[in-house]
Tab-separated table of C-alpha atoms in Angstrom:
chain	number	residue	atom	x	y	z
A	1200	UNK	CA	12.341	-48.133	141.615
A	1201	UNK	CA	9.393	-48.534	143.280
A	1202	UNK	CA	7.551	-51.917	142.368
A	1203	UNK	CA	3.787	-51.142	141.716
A	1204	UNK	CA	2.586	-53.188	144.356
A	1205	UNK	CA	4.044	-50.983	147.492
A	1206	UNK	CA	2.701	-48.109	145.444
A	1207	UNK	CA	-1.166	-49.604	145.414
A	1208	UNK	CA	-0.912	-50.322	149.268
A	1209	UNK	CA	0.255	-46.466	149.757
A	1210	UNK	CA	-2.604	-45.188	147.408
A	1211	UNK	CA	-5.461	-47.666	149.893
A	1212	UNK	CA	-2.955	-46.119	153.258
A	1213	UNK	CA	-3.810	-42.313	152.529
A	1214	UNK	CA	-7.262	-43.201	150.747
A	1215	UNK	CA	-8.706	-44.706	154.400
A	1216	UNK	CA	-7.182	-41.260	156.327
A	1217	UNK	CA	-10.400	-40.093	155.500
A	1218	UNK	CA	-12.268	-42.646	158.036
A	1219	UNK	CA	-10.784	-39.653	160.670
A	1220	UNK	CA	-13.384	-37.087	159.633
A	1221	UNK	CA	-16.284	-39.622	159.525
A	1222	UNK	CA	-18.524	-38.236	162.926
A	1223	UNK	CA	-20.583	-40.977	164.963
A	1224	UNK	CA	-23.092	-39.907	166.770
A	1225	UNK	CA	-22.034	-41.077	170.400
A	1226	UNK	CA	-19.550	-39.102	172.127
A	1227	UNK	CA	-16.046	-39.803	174.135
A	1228	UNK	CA	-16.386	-40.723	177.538
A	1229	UNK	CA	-17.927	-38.090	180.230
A	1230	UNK	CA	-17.656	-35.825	177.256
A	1231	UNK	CA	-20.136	-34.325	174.285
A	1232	UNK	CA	-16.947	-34.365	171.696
A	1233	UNK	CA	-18.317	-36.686	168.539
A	1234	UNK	CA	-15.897	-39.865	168.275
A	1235	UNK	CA	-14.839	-40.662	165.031
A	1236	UNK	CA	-14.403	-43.927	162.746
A	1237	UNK	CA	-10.711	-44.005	163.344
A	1238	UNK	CA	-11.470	-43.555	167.250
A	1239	UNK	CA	-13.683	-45.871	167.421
A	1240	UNK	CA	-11.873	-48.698	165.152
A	1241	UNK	CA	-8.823	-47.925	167.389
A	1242	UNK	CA	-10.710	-48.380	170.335
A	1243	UNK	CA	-12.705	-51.635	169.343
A	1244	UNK	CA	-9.082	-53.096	168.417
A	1245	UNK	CA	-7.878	-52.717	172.371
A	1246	UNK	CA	-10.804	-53.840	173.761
A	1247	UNK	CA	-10.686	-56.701	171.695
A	1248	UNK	CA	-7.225	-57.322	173.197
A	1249	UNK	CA	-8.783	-56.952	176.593
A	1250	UNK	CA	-11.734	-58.795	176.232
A	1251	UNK	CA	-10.754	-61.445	174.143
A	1252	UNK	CA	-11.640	-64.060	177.183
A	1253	UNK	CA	-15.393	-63.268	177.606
A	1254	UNK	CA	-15.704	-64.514	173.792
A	1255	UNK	CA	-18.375	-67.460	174.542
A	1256	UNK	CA	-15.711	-69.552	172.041
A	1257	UNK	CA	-12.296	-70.131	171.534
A	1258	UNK	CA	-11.898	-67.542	168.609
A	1259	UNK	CA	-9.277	-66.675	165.977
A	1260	UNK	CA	-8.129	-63.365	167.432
A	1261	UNK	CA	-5.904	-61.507	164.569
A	1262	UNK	CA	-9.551	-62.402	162.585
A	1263	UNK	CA	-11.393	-60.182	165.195
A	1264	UNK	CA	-8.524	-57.407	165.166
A	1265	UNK	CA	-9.017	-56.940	161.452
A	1266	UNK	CA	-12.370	-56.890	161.573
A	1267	UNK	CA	-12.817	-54.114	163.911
A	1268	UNK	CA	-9.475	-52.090	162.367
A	1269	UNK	CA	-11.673	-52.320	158.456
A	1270	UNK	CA	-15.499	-52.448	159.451
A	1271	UNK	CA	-16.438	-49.050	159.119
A	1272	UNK	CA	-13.375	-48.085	156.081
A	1273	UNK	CA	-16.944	-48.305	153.814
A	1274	UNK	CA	-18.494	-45.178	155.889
A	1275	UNK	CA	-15.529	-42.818	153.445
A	1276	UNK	CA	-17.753	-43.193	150.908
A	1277	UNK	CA	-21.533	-44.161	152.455
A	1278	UNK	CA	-20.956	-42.042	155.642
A	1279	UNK	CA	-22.378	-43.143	159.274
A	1280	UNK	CA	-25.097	-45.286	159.370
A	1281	UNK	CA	-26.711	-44.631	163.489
A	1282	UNK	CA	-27.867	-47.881	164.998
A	1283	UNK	CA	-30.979	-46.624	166.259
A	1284	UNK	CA	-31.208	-44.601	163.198
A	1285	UNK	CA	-35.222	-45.174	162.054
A	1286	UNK	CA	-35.018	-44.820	158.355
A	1287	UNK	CA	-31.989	-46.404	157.422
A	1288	UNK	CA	-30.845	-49.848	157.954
A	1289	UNK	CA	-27.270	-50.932	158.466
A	1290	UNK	CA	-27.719	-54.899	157.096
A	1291	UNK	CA	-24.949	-54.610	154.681
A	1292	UNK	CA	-26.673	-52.734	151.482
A	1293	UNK	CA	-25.589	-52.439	147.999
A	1294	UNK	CA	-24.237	-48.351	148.732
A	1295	UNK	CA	-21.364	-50.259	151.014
A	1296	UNK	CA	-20.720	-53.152	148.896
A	1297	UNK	CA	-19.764	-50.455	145.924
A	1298	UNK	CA	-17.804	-49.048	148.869
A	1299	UNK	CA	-16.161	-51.846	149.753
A	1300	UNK	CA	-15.068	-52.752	146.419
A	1301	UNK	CA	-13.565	-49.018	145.726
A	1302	UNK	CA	-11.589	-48.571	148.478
A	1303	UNK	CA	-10.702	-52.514	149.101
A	1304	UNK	CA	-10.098	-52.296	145.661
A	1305	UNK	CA	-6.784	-49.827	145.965
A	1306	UNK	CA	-5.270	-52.660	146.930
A	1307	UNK	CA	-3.538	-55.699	145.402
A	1308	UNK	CA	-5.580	-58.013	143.738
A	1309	UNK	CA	-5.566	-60.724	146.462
A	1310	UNK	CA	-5.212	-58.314	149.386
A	1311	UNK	CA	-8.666	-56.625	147.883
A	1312	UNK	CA	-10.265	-59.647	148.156
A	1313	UNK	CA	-9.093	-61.037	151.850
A	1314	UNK	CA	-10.102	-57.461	153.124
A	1315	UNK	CA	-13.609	-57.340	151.213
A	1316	UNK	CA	-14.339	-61.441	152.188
A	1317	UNK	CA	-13.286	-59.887	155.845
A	1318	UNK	CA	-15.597	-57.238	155.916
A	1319	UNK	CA	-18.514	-59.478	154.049
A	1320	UNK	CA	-18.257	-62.417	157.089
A	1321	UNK	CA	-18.591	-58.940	159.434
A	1322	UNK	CA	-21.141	-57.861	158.175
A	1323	UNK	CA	-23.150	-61.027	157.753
A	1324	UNK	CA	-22.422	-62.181	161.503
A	1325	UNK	CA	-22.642	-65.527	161.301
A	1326	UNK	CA	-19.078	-67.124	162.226
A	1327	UNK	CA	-17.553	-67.176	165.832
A	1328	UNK	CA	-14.984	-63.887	164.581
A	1329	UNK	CA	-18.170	-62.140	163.347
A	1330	UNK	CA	-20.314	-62.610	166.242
A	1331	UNK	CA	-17.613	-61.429	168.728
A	1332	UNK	CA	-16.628	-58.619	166.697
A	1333	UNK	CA	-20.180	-57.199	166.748
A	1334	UNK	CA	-20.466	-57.807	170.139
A	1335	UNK	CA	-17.731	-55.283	171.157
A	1336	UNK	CA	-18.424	-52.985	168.137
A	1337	UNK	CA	-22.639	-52.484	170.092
A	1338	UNK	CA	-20.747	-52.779	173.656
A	1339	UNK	CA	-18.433	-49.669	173.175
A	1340	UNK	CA	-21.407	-47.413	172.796
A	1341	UNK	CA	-23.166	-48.647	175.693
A	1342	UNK	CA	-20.322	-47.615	177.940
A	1343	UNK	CA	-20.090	-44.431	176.540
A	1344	UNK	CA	-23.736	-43.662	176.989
A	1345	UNK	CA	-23.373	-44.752	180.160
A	1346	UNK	CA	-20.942	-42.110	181.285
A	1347	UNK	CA	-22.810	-40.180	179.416
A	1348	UNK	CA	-26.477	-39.930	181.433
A	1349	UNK	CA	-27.717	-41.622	178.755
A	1350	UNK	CA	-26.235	-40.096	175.594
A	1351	UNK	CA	-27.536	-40.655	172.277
A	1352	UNK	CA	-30.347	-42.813	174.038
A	1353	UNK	CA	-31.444	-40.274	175.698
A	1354	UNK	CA	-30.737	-37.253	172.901
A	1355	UNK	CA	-32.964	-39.323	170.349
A	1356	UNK	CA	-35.392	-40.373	172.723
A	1357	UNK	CA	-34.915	-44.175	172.348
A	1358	UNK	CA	-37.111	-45.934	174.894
A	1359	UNK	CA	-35.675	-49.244	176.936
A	1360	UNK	CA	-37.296	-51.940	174.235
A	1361	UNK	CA	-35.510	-50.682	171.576
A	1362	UNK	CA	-32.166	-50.497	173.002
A	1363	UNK	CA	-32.332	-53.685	174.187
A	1364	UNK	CA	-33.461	-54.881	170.843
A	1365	UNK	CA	-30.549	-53.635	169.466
A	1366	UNK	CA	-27.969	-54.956	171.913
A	1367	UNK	CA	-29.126	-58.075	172.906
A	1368	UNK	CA	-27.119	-59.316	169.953
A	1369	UNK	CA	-24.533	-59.061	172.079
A	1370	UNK	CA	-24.963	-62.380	173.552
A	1371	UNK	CA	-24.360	-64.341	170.448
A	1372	UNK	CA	-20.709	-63.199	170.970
A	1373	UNK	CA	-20.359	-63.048	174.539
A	1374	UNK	CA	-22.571	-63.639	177.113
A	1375	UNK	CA	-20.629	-62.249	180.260
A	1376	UNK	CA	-20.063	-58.655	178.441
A	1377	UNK	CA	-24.412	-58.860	177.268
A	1378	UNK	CA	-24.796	-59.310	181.205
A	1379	UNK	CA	-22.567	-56.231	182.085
A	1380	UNK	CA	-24.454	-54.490	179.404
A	1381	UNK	CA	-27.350	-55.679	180.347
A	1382	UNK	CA	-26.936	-54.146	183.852
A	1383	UNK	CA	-25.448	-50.582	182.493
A	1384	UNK	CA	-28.654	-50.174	180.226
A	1385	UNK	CA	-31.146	-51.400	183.233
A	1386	UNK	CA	-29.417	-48.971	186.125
A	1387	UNK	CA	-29.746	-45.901	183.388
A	1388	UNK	CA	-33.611	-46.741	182.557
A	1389	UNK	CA	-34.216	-47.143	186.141
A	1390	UNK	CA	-33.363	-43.946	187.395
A	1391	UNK	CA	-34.183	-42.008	184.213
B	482	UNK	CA	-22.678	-60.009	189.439
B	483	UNK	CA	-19.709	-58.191	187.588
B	484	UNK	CA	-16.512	-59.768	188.268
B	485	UNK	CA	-13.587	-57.777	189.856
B	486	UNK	CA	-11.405	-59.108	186.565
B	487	UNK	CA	-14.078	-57.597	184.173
B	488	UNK	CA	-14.820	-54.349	185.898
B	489	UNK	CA	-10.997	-53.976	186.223
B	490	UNK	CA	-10.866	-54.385	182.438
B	491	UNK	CA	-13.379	-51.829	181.642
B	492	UNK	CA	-11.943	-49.170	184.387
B	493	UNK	CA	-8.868	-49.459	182.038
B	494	UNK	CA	-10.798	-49.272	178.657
B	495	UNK	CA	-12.268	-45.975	179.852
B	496	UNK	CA	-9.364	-44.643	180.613
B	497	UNK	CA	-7.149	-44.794	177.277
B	498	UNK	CA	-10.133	-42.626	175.691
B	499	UNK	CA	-8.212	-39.570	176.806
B	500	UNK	CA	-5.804	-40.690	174.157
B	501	UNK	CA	-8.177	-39.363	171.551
B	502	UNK	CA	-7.252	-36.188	173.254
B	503	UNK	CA	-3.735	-35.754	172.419
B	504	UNK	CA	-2.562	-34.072	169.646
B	505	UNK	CA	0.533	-34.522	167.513
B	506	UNK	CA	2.301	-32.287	165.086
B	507	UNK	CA	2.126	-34.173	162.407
B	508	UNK	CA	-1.303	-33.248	160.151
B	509	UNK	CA	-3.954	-35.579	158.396
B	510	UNK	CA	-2.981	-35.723	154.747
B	511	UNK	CA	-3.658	-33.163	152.342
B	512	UNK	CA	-4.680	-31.174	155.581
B	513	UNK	CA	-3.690	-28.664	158.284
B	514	UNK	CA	-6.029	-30.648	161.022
B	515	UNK	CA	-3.541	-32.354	163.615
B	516	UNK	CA	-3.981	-36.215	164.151
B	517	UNK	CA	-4.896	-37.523	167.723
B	518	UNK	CA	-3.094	-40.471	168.826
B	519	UNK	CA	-6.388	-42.639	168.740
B	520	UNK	CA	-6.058	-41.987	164.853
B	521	UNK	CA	-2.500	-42.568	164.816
B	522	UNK	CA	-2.772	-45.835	166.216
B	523	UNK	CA	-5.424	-46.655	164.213
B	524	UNK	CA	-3.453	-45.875	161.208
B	525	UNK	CA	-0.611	-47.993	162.237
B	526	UNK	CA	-2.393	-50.919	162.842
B	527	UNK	CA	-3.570	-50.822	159.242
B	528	UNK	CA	-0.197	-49.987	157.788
B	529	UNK	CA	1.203	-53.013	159.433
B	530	UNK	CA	-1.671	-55.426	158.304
B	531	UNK	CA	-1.188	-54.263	154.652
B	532	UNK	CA	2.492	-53.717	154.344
B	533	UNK	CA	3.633	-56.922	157.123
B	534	UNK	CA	5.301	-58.584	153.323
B	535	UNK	CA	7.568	-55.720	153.583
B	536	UNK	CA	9.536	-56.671	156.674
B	537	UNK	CA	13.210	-57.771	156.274
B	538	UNK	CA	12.189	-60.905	158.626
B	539	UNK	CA	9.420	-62.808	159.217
B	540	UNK	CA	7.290	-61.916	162.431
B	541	UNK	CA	4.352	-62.276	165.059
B	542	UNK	CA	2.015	-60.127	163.446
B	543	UNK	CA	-0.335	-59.890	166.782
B	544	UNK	CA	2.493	-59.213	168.786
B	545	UNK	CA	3.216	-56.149	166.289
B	546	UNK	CA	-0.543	-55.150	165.919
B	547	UNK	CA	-0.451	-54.483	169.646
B	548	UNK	CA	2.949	-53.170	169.886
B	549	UNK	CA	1.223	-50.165	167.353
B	550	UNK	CA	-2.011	-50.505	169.356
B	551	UNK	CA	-0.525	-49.437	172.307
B	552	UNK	CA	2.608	-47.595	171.886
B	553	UNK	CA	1.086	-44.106	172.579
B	554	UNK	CA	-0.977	-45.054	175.580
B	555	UNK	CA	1.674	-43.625	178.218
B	556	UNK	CA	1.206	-40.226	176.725
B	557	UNK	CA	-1.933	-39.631	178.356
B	558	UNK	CA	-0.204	-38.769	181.375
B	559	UNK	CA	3.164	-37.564	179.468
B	560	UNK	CA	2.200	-36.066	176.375
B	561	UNK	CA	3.187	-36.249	172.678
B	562	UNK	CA	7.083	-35.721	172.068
B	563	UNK	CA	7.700	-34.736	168.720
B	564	UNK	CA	10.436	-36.452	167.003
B	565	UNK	CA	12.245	-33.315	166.307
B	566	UNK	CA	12.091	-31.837	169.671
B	567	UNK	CA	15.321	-30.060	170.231
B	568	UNK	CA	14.987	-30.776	173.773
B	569	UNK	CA	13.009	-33.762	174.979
B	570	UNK	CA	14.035	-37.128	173.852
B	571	UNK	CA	11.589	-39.792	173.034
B	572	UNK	CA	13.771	-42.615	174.428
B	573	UNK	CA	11.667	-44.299	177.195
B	574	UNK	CA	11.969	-41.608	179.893
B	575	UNK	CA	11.283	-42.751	183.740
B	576	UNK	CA	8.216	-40.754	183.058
B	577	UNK	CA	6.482	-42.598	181.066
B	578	UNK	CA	7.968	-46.167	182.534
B	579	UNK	CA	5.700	-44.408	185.608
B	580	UNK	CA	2.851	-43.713	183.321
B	581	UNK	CA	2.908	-46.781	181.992
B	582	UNK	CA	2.702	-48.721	185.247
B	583	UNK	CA	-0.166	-46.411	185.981
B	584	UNK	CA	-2.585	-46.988	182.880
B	585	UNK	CA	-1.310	-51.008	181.951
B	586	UNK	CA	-1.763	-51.466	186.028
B	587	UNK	CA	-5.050	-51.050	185.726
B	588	UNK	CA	-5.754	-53.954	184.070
B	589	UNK	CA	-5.676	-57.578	185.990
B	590	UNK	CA	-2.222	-58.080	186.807
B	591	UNK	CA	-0.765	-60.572	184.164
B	592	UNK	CA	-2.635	-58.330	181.092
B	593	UNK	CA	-1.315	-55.610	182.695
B	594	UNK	CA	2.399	-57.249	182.831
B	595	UNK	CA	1.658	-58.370	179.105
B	596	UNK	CA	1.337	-55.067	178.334
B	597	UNK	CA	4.274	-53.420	180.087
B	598	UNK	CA	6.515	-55.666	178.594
B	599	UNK	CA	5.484	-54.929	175.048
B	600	UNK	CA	5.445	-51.317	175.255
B	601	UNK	CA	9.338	-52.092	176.855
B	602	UNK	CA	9.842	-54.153	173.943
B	603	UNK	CA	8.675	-51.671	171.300
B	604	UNK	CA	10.361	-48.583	172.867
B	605	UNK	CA	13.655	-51.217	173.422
B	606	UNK	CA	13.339	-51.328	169.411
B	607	UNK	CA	15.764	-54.311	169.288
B	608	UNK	CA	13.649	-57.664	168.734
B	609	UNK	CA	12.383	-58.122	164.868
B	610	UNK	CA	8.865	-57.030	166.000
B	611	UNK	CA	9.739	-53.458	167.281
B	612	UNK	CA	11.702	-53.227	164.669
B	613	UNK	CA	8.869	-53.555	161.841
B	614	UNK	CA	6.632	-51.785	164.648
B	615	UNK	CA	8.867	-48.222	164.611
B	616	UNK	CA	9.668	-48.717	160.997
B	617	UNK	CA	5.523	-48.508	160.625
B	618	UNK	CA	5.399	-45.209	163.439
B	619	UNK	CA	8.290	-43.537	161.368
B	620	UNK	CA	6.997	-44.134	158.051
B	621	UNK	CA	3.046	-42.215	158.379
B	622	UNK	CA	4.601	-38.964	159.433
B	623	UNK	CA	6.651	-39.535	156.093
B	624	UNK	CA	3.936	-39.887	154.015
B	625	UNK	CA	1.624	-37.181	155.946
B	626	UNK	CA	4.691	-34.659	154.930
B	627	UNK	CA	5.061	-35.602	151.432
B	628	UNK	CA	1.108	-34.699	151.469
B	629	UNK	CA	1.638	-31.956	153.161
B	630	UNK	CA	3.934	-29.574	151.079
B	631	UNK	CA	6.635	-30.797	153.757
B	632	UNK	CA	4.441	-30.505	156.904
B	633	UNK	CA	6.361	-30.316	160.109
B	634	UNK	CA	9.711	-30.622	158.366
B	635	UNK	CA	8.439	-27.792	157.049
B	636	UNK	CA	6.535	-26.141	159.671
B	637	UNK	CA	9.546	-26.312	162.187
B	638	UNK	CA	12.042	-25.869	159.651
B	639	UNK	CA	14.045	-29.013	159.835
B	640	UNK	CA	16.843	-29.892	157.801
B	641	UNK	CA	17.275	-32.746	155.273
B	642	UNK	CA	20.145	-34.176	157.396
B	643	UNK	CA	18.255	-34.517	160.658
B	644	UNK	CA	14.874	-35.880	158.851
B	645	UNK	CA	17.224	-38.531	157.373
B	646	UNK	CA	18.849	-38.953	160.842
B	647	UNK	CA	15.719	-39.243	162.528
B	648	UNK	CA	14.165	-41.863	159.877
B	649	UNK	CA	16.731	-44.310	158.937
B	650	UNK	CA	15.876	-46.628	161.185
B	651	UNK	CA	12.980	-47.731	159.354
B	652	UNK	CA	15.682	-49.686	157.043
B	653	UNK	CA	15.969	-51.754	160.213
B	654	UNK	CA	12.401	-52.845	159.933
B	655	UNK	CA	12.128	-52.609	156.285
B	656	UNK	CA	14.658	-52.101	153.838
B	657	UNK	CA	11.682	-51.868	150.998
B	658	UNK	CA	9.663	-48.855	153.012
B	659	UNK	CA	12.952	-46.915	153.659
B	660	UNK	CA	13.404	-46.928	149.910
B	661	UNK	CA	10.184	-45.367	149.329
B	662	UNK	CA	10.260	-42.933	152.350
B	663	UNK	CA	13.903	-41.845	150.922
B	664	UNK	CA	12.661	-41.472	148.109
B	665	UNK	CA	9.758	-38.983	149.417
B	666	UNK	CA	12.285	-37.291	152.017
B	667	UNK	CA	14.525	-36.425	149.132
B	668	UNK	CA	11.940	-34.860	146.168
B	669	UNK	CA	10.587	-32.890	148.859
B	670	UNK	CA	14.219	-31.658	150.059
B	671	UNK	CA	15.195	-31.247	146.271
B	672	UNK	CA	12.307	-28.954	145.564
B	673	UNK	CA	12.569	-26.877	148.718
């Protein structure tokens, strides 16, 4: 028989498939193909294998990994929130809270609440984890921008100040990847 | 300045976005849209943070997040094999030892060796880790099936025998999921 437990993780392991058809609005590399949640998450999880080094502190790194793998699991239900978007704001509002405690909430009890205290410390940026983990989750779309002559900065018309604005957070998590970024954002507003 | 290290780094962080690029057989659930192997990784990762309890042994989580992280890397250059290809074998082909040199040697030398050895590890399948890891990479198509009014097992008409053949090994890993996905493999095969 199977125990009820195994049976709630299965139900939260097909419920979060739906993360794949959740559009961003940056695209792959040298390409105008959409990434999705799933994408991305993936791809924030290697580069936070990669990069683990530049963190500016000595960090808890399986903290980071499920951080980036669960940030955006809320986006099933509240959809893609763009960082330059100029309406809505992505500080953690009460739409993904309800989110978080749906889907989360498939799970175990105590496995509900690790995943949902995870996602909380994410999205309030404040610890070492948090602070590195946002750092790669605003790098990955300046590279992509990059090798994309400018991307969604340049498809919504966002000027240098505001970019920088929004990236400079960066630095809180790492300050050698905010200089590379720093420099990929400059060379593209410089030639623009 | 950009170090050599980082911009090595990011050169290889570029390059495993073509990964969102290949397609498997196996569908999204409740769906006839193929999964990349960005998503597939993505999916894994998660499985193995949630269901880790379920492991006949106790292991190195990280070291099994990135065995899942990474195991589907070399197929950038190689492609997907399907499990139930009558012809190629998935059992780590020269080809994609060569591939594998190619996309890990991108990286600084001793990440990239870091990585070799893993994916050698996982594809070995005989430490505790790999074990867990390709009990995790067996199980999703499993479940995607069940979803799927049989899916591929359906799709390329594959019979109960070989599906059991090619899945048992997850008892290796995890003697609790192989009771579920039995379980699955067998109400789908007994309603066929």
């Amino acid at each position: 028989m199977l125990s009820e437990r195994l049976s709630k993780q299965i139900e939260f392991i097909k419920e979060i498939d739906k993360i794949k058809y959740i559009q961003r609005k940056t695209k792959l590399f040298d390409s105008d193909r959409p990434e999705n949640d799933a994408e991305h998450s993936w791809h924030l999880a290697m580069m936070t294998l990669v990069l683990v080094e530049h963190s500016n502190e000595s960090i808890d790194l399986i903290k980071v990994l499920k951080m980036v793998l669960i940030h955006d699991i809320v986006e099933i239900d509240t959809g893609d929130v763009f960082l330059h978007d100029p309406v809505k704001n992505h500080i953690n509002t009460d739409e993904e809270l309800i989110a978080a405690k749906r889907i989360f909430g498939l799970l175990p009890e105590e496995q509900a609440k690790e995943f949902i205290d995870i996602w909380l410390e994410f999205e309030e940026g404040k610890t070492k984890e948090s602070k590195f983990a946002k750092a790669i989750d605003r790098f990955e779309p300046i590279l992509q921008n990059s090798s994309n002559n400018g991307g969604t900065w340049n498809e919504y018309n966002i000027d240098y100040e505001k970019v920088e604005n929004k990236t400079k957070s960066i630095q809180y998590g790492s300050f050698n990847l905010w200089n590379y970024a720093k420099e990929l954002i400059h060379s593209y507003y410089k030639k623009r």
